Amino acid sequence: MAQRIIIDTDPGQDDAVAILLALASPEELEVLGITAVAGNVPLALTERNARIVCELAGRPDIKVFAGCDKPLSRALVTAEHVHGSTGLDGPVLPAPTMPLQSRNGVDFIIDTLRQEPEGTVTLCPLGPLTNIAAAFQRAPDIVGRVKQIVLMGGAYFEVGNITPAAEFNIYVDPEAADIVFHSGVPLTVMPLDVTHKALVTKPRNDAFRALGTPVGEAVAEMTDFFERFDRDKYGWDGAPLHDPCVTAWLLAPDLFTGRFINVEIETVSELTRGMTVADWWGVTDRPKNATYIGDLDSDGFFALLTDRLARL
Ligand code: RIB
Ligand code: CA
């Protein structure tokens, strides 16, 4: 029985690869819909990019919705310096022809959780948590109906990528993250601590190109573009594939290791806004609320990813 998921996303080259991996795995993952959120680039671009990626995967049937165009209570912060002005710089991909759904993405999340049997839908946020939090605020009755949330966000040992203290997704909407991390929904977190170990080295990028398909070429060009930021900042030999860790965990959780711990979100201090205070060493008696992933088998991850992309 395929896991039924909603992908909430701000494409973003790494979001794109996470979506492609999900759409390449229909036996294991049934994508009920994709909800776009403002994040890496404004909403008008993230919803457009989500449709571009669905068509690249040959799936113009996927329902794509636009959700929130800004955080719950703060101004939007974007990351064109990482993802380029379109948010999907690198490959030249055709403009989308598939429609954007008319319903708002937040309403789609609420409606789906109310209509589907309790405990059967997994939410996969890959960007700021605005849409998820807005749905929970507007419809508290759906919170207990969510099977689990598997998200990319946060950092502890790796510290921040947008500020010295915070990872981008949490930084953009800390209030939304606070709502999600205190919702009581079973939560698995893919922080920079693990995603920074999923680096697209040249041999791995060459393997994408060697697929000899439009998808393989596009992914190679996306990750070539995407790595500039991290190479300049960290001196790495490749881009970290943050968001695909979410999809890969759903497909092959044994590739990952982590701990069930307490994670709190800084929402008050401007200095540490969006910091995920992860009690990895259990030094507090704060209630545990998240399976916090710290490591992965990166060769196994890239083998799975490349094998699945070959199917598209
Ligand atoms: O900090 C990395 C996260 O921010 C990823 O989800 C990337 O796509 C951006 O949204
Ligand atoms: Ca993202």
mmCIF file of N, CA and C in Angstrom, residues 131-255:
data_model
loop_
_atom_site.group_PDB
_atom_site.id
_atom_site.type_symbol
_atom_site.label_atom_id
_atom_site.label_comp_id
_atom_site.label_asym_id
_atom_site.label_seq_id
_atom_site.Cartn_x
_atom_site.Cartn_y
_atom_site.Cartn_z
ATOM 1 N N ASN A 131 2.284 27.157 5.357
ATOM 2 C CA ASN A 131 1.032 26.512 4.930
ATOM 3 C C ASN A 131 0.530 25.520 5.976
ATOM 4 N N ILE A 132 1.444 24.745 6.536
ATOM 5 C CA ILE A 132 1.058 23.718 7.509
ATOM 6 C C ILE A 132 0.482 24.385 8.758
ATOM 7 N N ALA A 133 1.188 25.402 9.243
ATOM 8 C CA ALA A 133 0.738 26.103 10.448
ATOM 9 C C ALA A 133 -0.585 26.821 10.214
ATOM 10 N N ALA A 134 -0.732 27.418 9.037
ATOM 11 C CA ALA A 134 -1.984 28.122 8.726
ATOM 12 C C ALA A 134 -3.152 27.135 8.706
ATOM 13 N N ALA A 135 -2.914 25.944 8.160
ATOM 14 C CA ALA A 135 -3.967 24.908 8.132
ATOM 15 C C ALA A 135 -4.336 24.491 9.553
ATOM 16 N N PHE A 136 -3.330 24.288 10.394
ATOM 17 C CA PHE A 136 -3.580 23.878 11.784
ATOM 18 C C PHE A 136 -4.305 24.977 12.564
ATOM 19 N N GLN A 137 -3.975 26.240 12.293
ATOM 20 C CA GLN A 137 -4.642 27.351 12.986
ATOM 21 C C GLN A 137 -6.102 27.462 12.547
ATOM 22 N N ARG A 138 -6.329 27.299 11.221
ATOM 23 C CA ARG A 138 -7.677 27.489 10.680
ATOM 24 C C ARG A 138 -8.584 26.305 10.968
ATOM 25 N N ALA A 139 -7.948 25.114 11.087
ATOM 26 C CA ALA A 139 -8.755 23.894 11.270
ATOM 27 C C ALA A 139 -8.091 22.982 12.288
ATOM 28 N N PRO A 140 -8.165 23.325 13.563
ATOM 29 C CA PRO A 140 -7.514 22.513 14.601
ATOM 30 C C PRO A 140 -7.954 21.050 14.599
ATOM 31 N N ASP A 141 -9.165 20.806 14.031
ATOM 32 C CA ASP A 141 -9.678 19.439 14.003
ATOM 33 C C ASP A 141 -8.829 18.507 13.130
ATOM 34 N N ILE A 142 -8.016 19.064 12.238
ATOM 35 C CA ILE A 142 -7.243 18.178 11.342
ATOM 36 C C ILE A 142 -5.942 17.698 11.975
ATOM 37 N N VAL A 143 -5.498 18.385 13.041
ATOM 38 C CA VAL A 143 -4.159 18.083 13.598
ATOM 39 C C VAL A 143 -4.053 16.604 13.990
ATOM 40 N N GLY A 144 -5.076 16.125 14.698
ATOM 41 C CA GLY A 144 -5.026 14.732 15.156
ATOM 42 C C GLY A 144 -5.220 13.726 14.039
ATOM 43 N N ARG A 145 -5.554 14.200 12.838
ATOM 44 C CA ARG A 145 -5.823 13.283 11.722
ATOM 45 C C ARG A 145 -4.588 13.043 10.860
ATOM 46 N N VAL A 146 -3.514 13.854 11.111
ATOM 47 C CA VAL A 146 -2.282 13.724 10.311
ATOM 48 C C VAL A 146 -1.527 12.472 10.755
ATOM 49 N N LYS A 147 -1.112 11.642 9.822
ATOM 50 C CA LYS A 147 -0.348 10.430 10.184
ATOM 51 C C LYS A 147 1.008 10.827 10.763
ATOM 52 N N GLN A 148 1.734 11.688 10.019
ATOM 53 C CA GLN A 148 3.052 12.138 10.464
ATOM 54 C C GLN A 148 3.487 13.312 9.595
ATOM 55 N N ILE A 149 4.443 14.057 10.080
ATOM 56 C CA ILE A 149 5.076 15.118 9.296
ATOM 57 C C ILE A 149 6.541 14.755 9.142
ATOM 58 N N VAL A 150 7.057 14.751 7.920
ATOM 59 C CA VAL A 150 8.477 14.538 7.654
ATOM 60 C C VAL A 150 8.970 15.786 6.932
ATOM 61 N N LEU A 151 9.806 16.577 7.610
ATOM 62 C CA LEU A 151 10.164 17.891 7.074
ATOM 63 C C LEU A 151 11.671 18.081 6.956
ATOM 64 N N MET A 152 12.050 18.974 6.067
ATOM 65 C CA MET A 152 13.445 19.423 6.002
ATOM 66 C C MET A 152 13.492 20.774 6.690
ATOM 67 N N GLY A 153 14.348 20.874 7.722
ATOM 68 C CA GLY A 153 14.491 22.169 8.378
ATOM 69 C C GLY A 153 15.326 22.033 9.633
ATOM 70 N N GLY A 154 15.869 23.152 10.075
ATOM 71 C CA GLY A 154 16.598 23.173 11.332
ATOM 72 C C GLY A 154 18.071 22.825 11.194
ATOM 73 N N ALA A 155 18.761 22.992 12.304
ATOM 74 C CA ALA A 155 20.198 22.698 12.364
ATOM 75 C C ALA A 155 20.613 22.747 13.826
ATOM 76 N N TYR A 156 21.553 21.868 14.211
ATOM 77 C CA TYR A 156 22.109 21.950 15.560
ATOM 78 C C TYR A 156 23.629 21.927 15.484
ATOM 79 N N PHE A 157 24.210 20.769 15.214
ATOM 80 C CA PHE A 157 25.670 20.692 15.110
ATOM 81 C C PHE A 157 26.179 21.529 13.928
ATOM 82 N N GLU A 158 25.388 21.625 12.883
ATOM 83 C CA GLU A 158 25.798 22.343 11.674
ATOM 84 C C GLU A 158 25.585 23.852 11.793
ATOM 85 N N VAL A 159 24.889 24.284 12.813
ATOM 86 C CA VAL A 159 24.440 25.677 12.989
ATOM 87 C C VAL A 159 23.788 26.192 11.711
ATOM 88 N N GLY A 160 23.658 27.510 11.545
ATOM 89 C CA GLY A 160 22.755 28.057 10.537
ATOM 90 C C GLY A 160 23.362 28.180 9.155
ATOM 91 N N ASN A 161 22.462 28.345 8.147
ATOM 92 C CA ASN A 161 22.936 28.633 6.771
ATOM 93 C C ASN A 161 22.454 29.992 6.290
ATOM 94 N N ILE A 162 21.431 30.570 6.934
ATOM 95 C CA ILE A 162 20.963 31.913 6.533
ATOM 96 C C ILE A 162 21.420 32.945 7.560
ATOM 97 N N THR A 163 21.575 32.525 8.821
ATOM 98 C CA THR A 163 22.230 33.337 9.855
ATOM 99 C C THR A 163 23.178 32.396 10.600
ATOM 100 N N PRO A 164 24.025 32.936 11.476
ATOM 101 C CA PRO A 164 24.906 32.020 12.220
ATOM 102 C C PRO A 164 24.139 31.005 13.064
ATOM 103 N N ALA A 165 22.832 31.299 13.343
ATOM 104 C CA ALA A 165 22.076 30.446 14.265
ATOM 105 C C ALA A 165 20.975 29.629 13.598
ATOM 106 N N ALA A 166 20.494 30.044 12.423
ATOM 107 C CA ALA A 166 19.257 29.437 11.911
ATOM 108 C C ALA A 166 19.365 28.888 10.498
ATOM 109 N N GLU A 167 18.619 27.820 10.271
ATOM 110 C CA GLU A 167 18.480 27.244 8.918
ATOM 111 C C GLU A 167 17.339 27.985 8.228
ATOM 112 N N PHE A 168 17.384 28.102 6.914
ATOM 113 C CA PHE A 168 16.489 28.984 6.155
ATOM 114 C C PHE A 168 15.000 28.697 6.393
ATOM 115 N N ASN A 169 14.546 27.451 6.239
ATOM 116 C CA ASN A 169 13.115 27.146 6.306
ATOM 117 C C ASN A 169 12.509 27.572 7.640
ATOM 118 N N ILE A 170 13.259 27.346 8.717
ATOM 119 C CA ILE A 170 12.747 27.700 10.049
ATOM 120 C C ILE A 170 12.873 29.203 10.260
ATOM 121 N N TYR A 171 13.970 29.780 9.750
ATOM 122 C CA TYR A 171 14.228 31.220 9.916
ATOM 123 C C TYR A 171 13.109 32.059 9.278
ATOM 124 N N VAL A 172 12.644 31.640 8.092
ATOM 125 C CA VAL A 172 11.677 32.456 7.351
ATOM 126 C C VAL A 172 10.374 32.603 8.142
ATOM 127 N N ASP A 173 9.920 31.482 8.773
ATOM 128 C CA ASP A 173 8.668 31.560 9.524
ATOM 129 C C ASP A 173 8.779 30.796 10.847
ATOM 130 N N PRO A 174 9.475 31.382 11.823
ATOM 131 C CA PRO A 174 9.685 30.697 13.114
ATOM 132 C C PRO A 174 8.378 30.435 13.865
ATOM 133 N N GLU A 175 7.409 31.362 13.729
ATOM 134 C CA GLU A 175 6.114 31.171 14.410
ATOM 135 C C GLU A 175 5.405 29.932 13.854
ATOM 136 N N ALA A 176 5.494 29.755 12.541
ATOM 137 C CA ALA A 176 4.873 28.569 11.921
ATOM 138 C C ALA A 176 5.561 27.301 12.407
ATOM 139 N N ALA A 177 6.888 27.367 12.476
ATOM 140 C CA ALA A 177 7.644 26.197 12.949
ATOM 141 C C ALA A 177 7.264 25.870 14.392
ATOM 142 N N ASP A 178 7.082 26.911 15.215
ATOM 143 C CA ASP A 178 6.729 26.707 16.629
ATOM 144 C C ASP A 178 5.387 25.980 16.735
ATOM 145 N N ILE A 179 4.443 26.360 15.883
ATOM 146 C CA ILE A 179 3.132 25.690 15.863
ATOM 147 C C ILE A 179 3.290 24.214 15.465
ATOM 148 N N VAL A 180 4.062 23.961 14.427
ATOM 149 C CA VAL A 180 4.227 22.571 13.949
ATOM 150 C C VAL A 180 4.967 21.711 14.968
ATOM 151 N N PHE A 181 6.037 22.247 15.556
ATOM 152 C CA PHE A 181 6.837 21.462 16.512
ATOM 153 C C PHE A 181 6.100 21.239 17.828
ATOM 154 N N HIS A 182 5.032 22.003 18.089
ATOM 155 C CA HIS A 182 4.241 21.804 19.317
ATOM 156 C C HIS A 182 2.853 21.252 19.017
ATOM 157 N N SER A 183 2.665 20.760 17.775
ATOM 158 C CA SER A 183 1.331 20.289 17.371
ATOM 159 C C SER A 183 0.994 18.913 17.960
ATOM 160 N N GLY A 184 2.050 18.167 18.336
ATOM 161 C CA GLY A 184 1.818 16.804 18.821
ATOM 162 C C GLY A 184 1.778 15.779 17.709
ATOM 163 N N VAL A 185 1.874 16.251 16.443
ATOM 164 C CA VAL A 185 1.896 15.317 15.309
ATOM 165 C C VAL A 185 3.256 14.602 15.305
ATOM 166 N N PRO A 186 3.290 13.273 15.080
ATOM 167 C CA PRO A 186 4.584 12.585 14.978
ATOM 168 C C PRO A 186 5.453 13.288 13.926
ATOM 169 N N LEU A 187 6.686 13.630 14.331
ATOM 170 C CA LEU A 187 7.512 14.534 13.524
ATOM 171 C C LEU A 187 8.893 13.930 13.288
ATOM 172 N N THR A 188 9.303 13.866 12.034
ATOM 173 C CA THR A 188 10.674 13.476 11.686
ATOM 174 C C THR A 188 11.320 14.663 10.983
ATOM 175 N N VAL A 189 12.502 15.058 11.490
ATOM 176 C CA VAL A 189 13.157 16.287 11.043
ATOM 177 C C VAL A 189 14.465 15.952 10.338
ATOM 178 N N MET A 190 14.633 16.525 9.130
ATOM 179 C CA MET A 190 15.892 16.387 8.372
ATOM 180 C C MET A 190 16.610 17.745 8.442
ATOM 181 N N PRO A 191 17.522 17.926 9.423
ATOM 182 C CA PRO A 191 18.202 19.206 9.579
ATOM 183 C C PRO A 191 19.457 19.273 8.721
ATOM 184 N N LEU A 192 20.127 20.409 8.742
ATOM 185 C CA LEU A 192 21.387 20.526 7.993
ATOM 186 C C LEU A 192 22.415 19.502 8.487
ATOM 187 N N ASP A 193 22.257 19.066 9.753
ATOM 188 C CA ASP A 193 23.192 18.089 10.313
ATOM 189 C C ASP A 193 23.288 16.857 9.417
ATOM 190 N N VAL A 194 22.173 16.471 8.809
ATOM 191 C CA VAL A 194 22.222 15.299 7.915
ATOM 192 C C VAL A 194 22.290 15.714 6.451
ATOM 193 N N THR A 195 21.605 16.809 6.082
ATOM 194 C CA THR A 195 21.569 17.140 4.647
ATOM 195 C C THR A 195 22.938 17.602 4.140
ATOM 196 N N HIS A 196 23.749 18.140 5.032
ATOM 197 C CA HIS A 196 25.109 18.550 4.638
ATOM 198 C C HIS A 196 26.013 17.345 4.404
ATOM 199 N N LYS A 197 25.494 16.155 4.622
ATOM 200 C CA LYS A 197 26.263 14.932 4.320
ATOM 201 C C LYS A 197 25.786 14.296 3.017
ATOM 202 N N ALA A 198 24.829 14.954 2.369
ATOM 203 C CA ALA A 198 24.295 14.441 1.088
ATOM 204 C C ALA A 198 24.799 15.331 -0.041
ATOM 205 N N LEU A 199 26.109 15.316 -0.248
ATOM 206 C CA LEU A 199 26.726 16.252 -1.196
ATOM 207 C C LEU A 199 26.805 15.669 -2.606
ATOM 208 N N VAL A 200 26.402 16.473 -3.587
ATOM 209 C CA VAL A 200 26.454 16.026 -4.979
ATOM 210 C C VAL A 200 27.881 16.218 -5.499
ATOM 211 N N THR A 201 28.736 15.275 -5.165
ATOM 212 C CA THR A 201 30.120 15.336 -5.671
ATOM 213 C C THR A 201 30.091 15.145 -7.191
ATOM 214 N N LYS A 202 31.259 15.404 -7.822
ATOM 215 C CA LYS A 202 31.271 15.309 -9.280
ATOM 216 C C LYS A 202 30.895 13.916 -9.798
ATOM 217 N N PRO A 203 31.428 12.841 -9.202
ATOM 218 C CA PRO A 203 31.001 11.508 -9.687
ATOM 219 C C PRO A 203 29.489 11.303 -9.575
ATOM 220 N N ARG A 204 28.889 11.844 -8.532
ATOM 221 C CA ARG A 204 27.443 11.694 -8.353
ATOM 222 C C ARG A 204 26.682 12.541 -9.384
ATOM 223 N N ASN A 205 27.239 13.731 -9.664
ATOM 224 C CA ASN A 205 26.610 14.567 -10.683
ATOM 225 C C ASN A 205 26.770 13.919 -12.062
ATOM 226 N N ASP A 206 27.946 13.349 -12.300
ATOM 227 C CA ASP A 206 28.184 12.646 -13.571
ATOM 228 C C ASP A 206 27.199 11.490 -13.742
ATOM 229 N N ALA A 207 26.845 10.836 -12.629
ATOM 230 C CA ALA A 207 25.895 9.703 -12.711
ATOM 231 C C ALA A 207 24.512 10.196 -13.132
ATOM 232 N N PHE A 208 24.136 11.406 -12.685
ATOM 233 C CA PHE A 208 22.859 11.977 -13.145
ATOM 234 C C PHE A 208 22.919 12.188 -14.658
ATOM 235 N N ARG A 209 24.023 12.812 -15.101
ATOM 236 C CA ARG A 209 24.152 13.116 -16.538
ATOM 237 C C ARG A 209 24.184 11.833 -17.367
ATOM 238 N N ALA A 210 24.810 10.800 -16.789
ATOM 239 C CA ALA A 210 24.982 9.526 -17.530
ATOM 240 C C ALA A 210 23.645 8.811 -17.743
ATOM 241 N N LEU A 211 22.597 9.268 -17.048
ATOM 242 C CA LEU A 211 21.279 8.648 -17.274
ATOM 243 C C LEU A 211 20.841 8.867 -18.718
ATOM 244 N N GLY A 212 21.361 9.969 -19.324
ATOM 245 C CA GLY A 212 21.045 10.219 -20.733
ATOM 246 C C GLY A 212 19.591 10.568 -20.981
ATOM 247 N N THR A 213 18.940 11.102 -19.960
ATOM 248 C CA THR A 213 17.515 11.459 -20.109
ATOM 249 C C THR A 213 17.339 12.956 -19.819
ATOM 250 N N PRO A 214 16.246 13.547 -20.256
ATOM 251 C CA PRO A 214 15.985 14.958 -19.920
ATOM 252 C C PRO A 214 15.974 15.201 -18.410
ATOM 253 N N VAL A 215 15.448 14.232 -17.639
ATOM 254 C CA VAL A 215 15.424 14.390 -16.178
ATOM 255 C C VAL A 215 16.848 14.361 -15.633
ATOM 256 N N GLY A 216 17.645 13.405 -16.097
ATOM 257 C CA GLY A 216 19.028 13.297 -15.610
ATOM 258 C C GLY A 216 19.826 14.538 -15.928
ATOM 259 N N GLU A 217 19.645 15.056 -17.144
ATOM 260 C CA GLU A 217 20.360 16.261 -17.570
ATOM 261 C C GLU A 217 19.919 17.456 -16.729
ATOM 262 N N ALA A 218 18.604 17.578 -16.517
ATOM 263 C CA ALA A 218 18.065 18.723 -15.760
ATOM 264 C C ALA A 218 18.548 18.690 -14.317
ATOM 265 N N VAL A 219 18.557 17.506 -13.727
ATOM 266 C CA VAL A 219 19.012 17.395 -12.328
ATOM 267 C C VAL A 219 20.490 17.722 -12.232
ATOM 268 N N ALA A 220 21.282 17.271 -13.203
ATOM 269 C CA ALA A 220 22.718 17.590 -13.207
ATOM 270 C C ALA A 220 22.921 19.101 -13.327
ATOM 271 N N GLU A 221 22.138 19.744 -14.182
ATOM 272 C CA GLU A 221 22.282 21.199 -14.363
ATOM 273 C C GLU A 221 21.771 21.968 -13.144
ATOM 274 N N MET A 222 20.701 21.467 -12.526
ATOM 275 C CA MET A 222 20.191 22.119 -11.305
ATOM 276 C C MET A 222 21.232 22.076 -10.197
ATOM 277 N N THR A 223 21.833 20.891 -10.002
ATOM 278 C CA THR A 223 22.772 20.750 -8.878
ATOM 279 C C THR A 223 24.088 21.442 -9.199
ATOM 280 N N ASP A 224 24.461 21.519 -10.484
ATOM 281 C CA ASP A 224 25.646 22.313 -10.845
ATOM 282 C C ASP A 224 25.435 23.762 -10.429
ATOM 283 N N PHE A 225 24.242 24.301 -10.729
ATOM 284 C CA PHE A 225 23.970 25.701 -10.386
ATOM 285 C C PHE A 225 23.902 25.887 -8.870
ATOM 286 N N PHE A 226 23.175 24.976 -8.238
ATOM 287 C CA PHE A 226 22.837 25.067 -6.808
ATOM 288 C C PHE A 226 24.078 24.983 -5.926
ATOM 289 N N GLU A 227 25.161 24.360 -6.449
ATOM 290 C CA GLU A 227 26.315 24.118 -5.556
ATOM 291 C C GLU A 227 27.147 25.371 -5.363
ATOM 292 N N ARG A 228 26.956 26.387 -6.225
ATOM 293 C CA ARG A 228 27.829 27.574 -6.137
ATOM 294 C C ARG A 228 27.853 28.149 -4.718
ATOM 295 N N PHE A 229 26.616 28.299 -4.149
ATOM 296 C CA PHE A 229 26.503 28.938 -2.833
ATOM 297 C C PHE A 229 27.305 28.173 -1.790
ATOM 298 N N ASP A 230 27.091 26.860 -1.737
ATOM 299 C CA ASP A 230 27.730 26.073 -0.683
ATOM 300 C C ASP A 230 29.224 25.920 -0.942
ATOM 301 N N ARG A 231 29.604 25.842 -2.231
ATOM 302 C CA ARG A 231 31.042 25.741 -2.540
ATOM 303 C C ARG A 231 31.743 27.006 -2.068
ATOM 304 N N ASP A 232 31.185 28.181 -2.389
ATOM 305 C CA ASP A 232 31.804 29.453 -1.973
ATOM 306 C C ASP A 232 31.832 29.564 -0.457
ATOM 307 N N LYS A 233 30.736 29.143 0.197
ATOM 308 C CA LYS A 233 30.637 29.348 1.650
ATOM 309 C C LYS A 233 31.440 28.304 2.419
ATOM 310 N N TYR A 234 31.264 27.045 2.048
ATOM 311 C CA TYR A 234 31.858 25.959 2.841
ATOM 312 C C TYR A 234 33.082 25.339 2.182
ATOM 313 N N GLY A 235 33.290 25.668 0.879
ATOM 314 C CA GLY A 235 34.439 25.072 0.184
ATOM 315 C C GLY A 235 34.211 23.613 -0.146
ATOM 316 N N TRP A 236 32.965 23.215 -0.229
ATOM 317 C CA TRP A 236 32.637 21.808 -0.493
ATOM 318 C C TRP A 236 32.767 21.459 -1.966
ATOM 319 N N ASP A 237 32.850 20.131 -2.155
ATOM 320 C CA ASP A 237 32.904 19.618 -3.516
ATOM 321 C C ASP A 237 31.521 19.131 -3.912
ATOM 322 N N GLY A 238 30.529 20.039 -3.843
ATOM 323 C CA GLY A 238 29.186 19.630 -4.280
ATOM 324 C C GLY A 238 28.090 20.236 -3.435
ATOM 325 N N ALA A 239 26.910 20.282 -4.015
ATOM 326 C CA ALA A 239 25.741 20.874 -3.342
ATOM 327 C C ALA A 239 25.136 19.872 -2.367
ATOM 328 N N PRO A 240 24.635 20.342 -1.219
ATOM 329 C CA PRO A 240 23.911 19.447 -0.309
ATOM 330 C C PRO A 240 22.473 19.269 -0.781
ATOM 331 N N LEU A 241 22.042 18.026 -0.975
ATOM 332 C CA LEU A 241 20.663 17.780 -1.425
ATOM 333 C C LEU A 241 19.743 17.705 -0.211
ATOM 334 N N HIS A 242 19.338 18.890 0.281
ATOM 335 C CA HIS A 242 18.546 18.975 1.505
ATOM 336 C C HIS A 242 17.208 18.232 1.390
ATOM 337 N N ASP A 243 16.317 18.726 0.534
ATOM 338 C CA ASP A 243 14.928 18.251 0.526
ATOM 339 C C ASP A 243 14.749 16.795 0.090
ATOM 340 N N PRO A 244 15.590 16.293 -0.851
ATOM 341 C CA PRO A 244 15.427 14.876 -1.212
ATOM 342 C C PRO A 244 15.630 13.905 -0.038
ATOM 343 N N CYS A 245 16.247 14.368 1.048
ATOM 344 C CA CYS A 245 16.381 13.509 2.243
ATOM 345 C C CYS A 245 15.005 13.148 2.802
ATOM 346 N N VAL A 246 14.020 14.056 2.655
ATOM 347 C CA VAL A 246 12.658 13.778 3.131
ATOM 348 C C VAL A 246 12.058 12.620 2.330
ATOM 349 N N THR A 247 12.110 12.737 1.018
ATOM 350 C CA THR A 247 11.540 11.683 0.168
ATOM 351 C C THR A 247 12.274 10.362 0.369
ATOM 352 N N ALA A 248 13.609 10.438 0.436
ATOM 353 C CA ALA A 248 14.409 9.199 0.588
ATOM 354 C C ALA A 248 14.102 8.517 1.921
ATOM 355 N N TRP A 249 13.828 9.300 2.974
ATOM 356 C CA TRP A 249 13.509 8.692 4.265
ATOM 357 C C TRP A 249 12.219 7.898 4.178
ATOM 358 N N LEU A 250 11.246 8.425 3.434
ATOM 359 C CA LEU A 250 9.971 7.705 3.259
ATOM 360 C C LEU A 250 10.184 6.402 2.488
ATOM 361 N N LEU A 251 11.129 6.427 1.536
ATOM 362 C CA LEU A 251 11.387 5.245 0.715
ATOM 363 C C LEU A 251 12.297 4.236 1.399
ATOM 364 N N ALA A 252 13.303 4.745 2.122
ATOM 365 C CA ALA A 252 14.325 3.861 2.708
ATOM 366 C C ALA A 252 14.820 4.439 4.025
ATOM 367 N N PRO A 253 13.989 4.366 5.081
ATOM 368 C CA PRO A 253 14.366 4.989 6.364
ATOM 369 C C PRO A 253 15.650 4.421 6.964
ATOM 370 N N ASP A 254 15.991 3.176 6.596
ATOM 371 C CA ASP A 254 17.195 2.558 7.165
ATOM 372 C C ASP A 254 18.480 3.217 6.676
ATOM 373 N N LEU A 255 18.364 4.098 5.686
ATOM 374 C CA LEU A 255 19.556 4.839 5.239
ATOM 375 C C LEU A 255 19.928 5.927 6.236
#
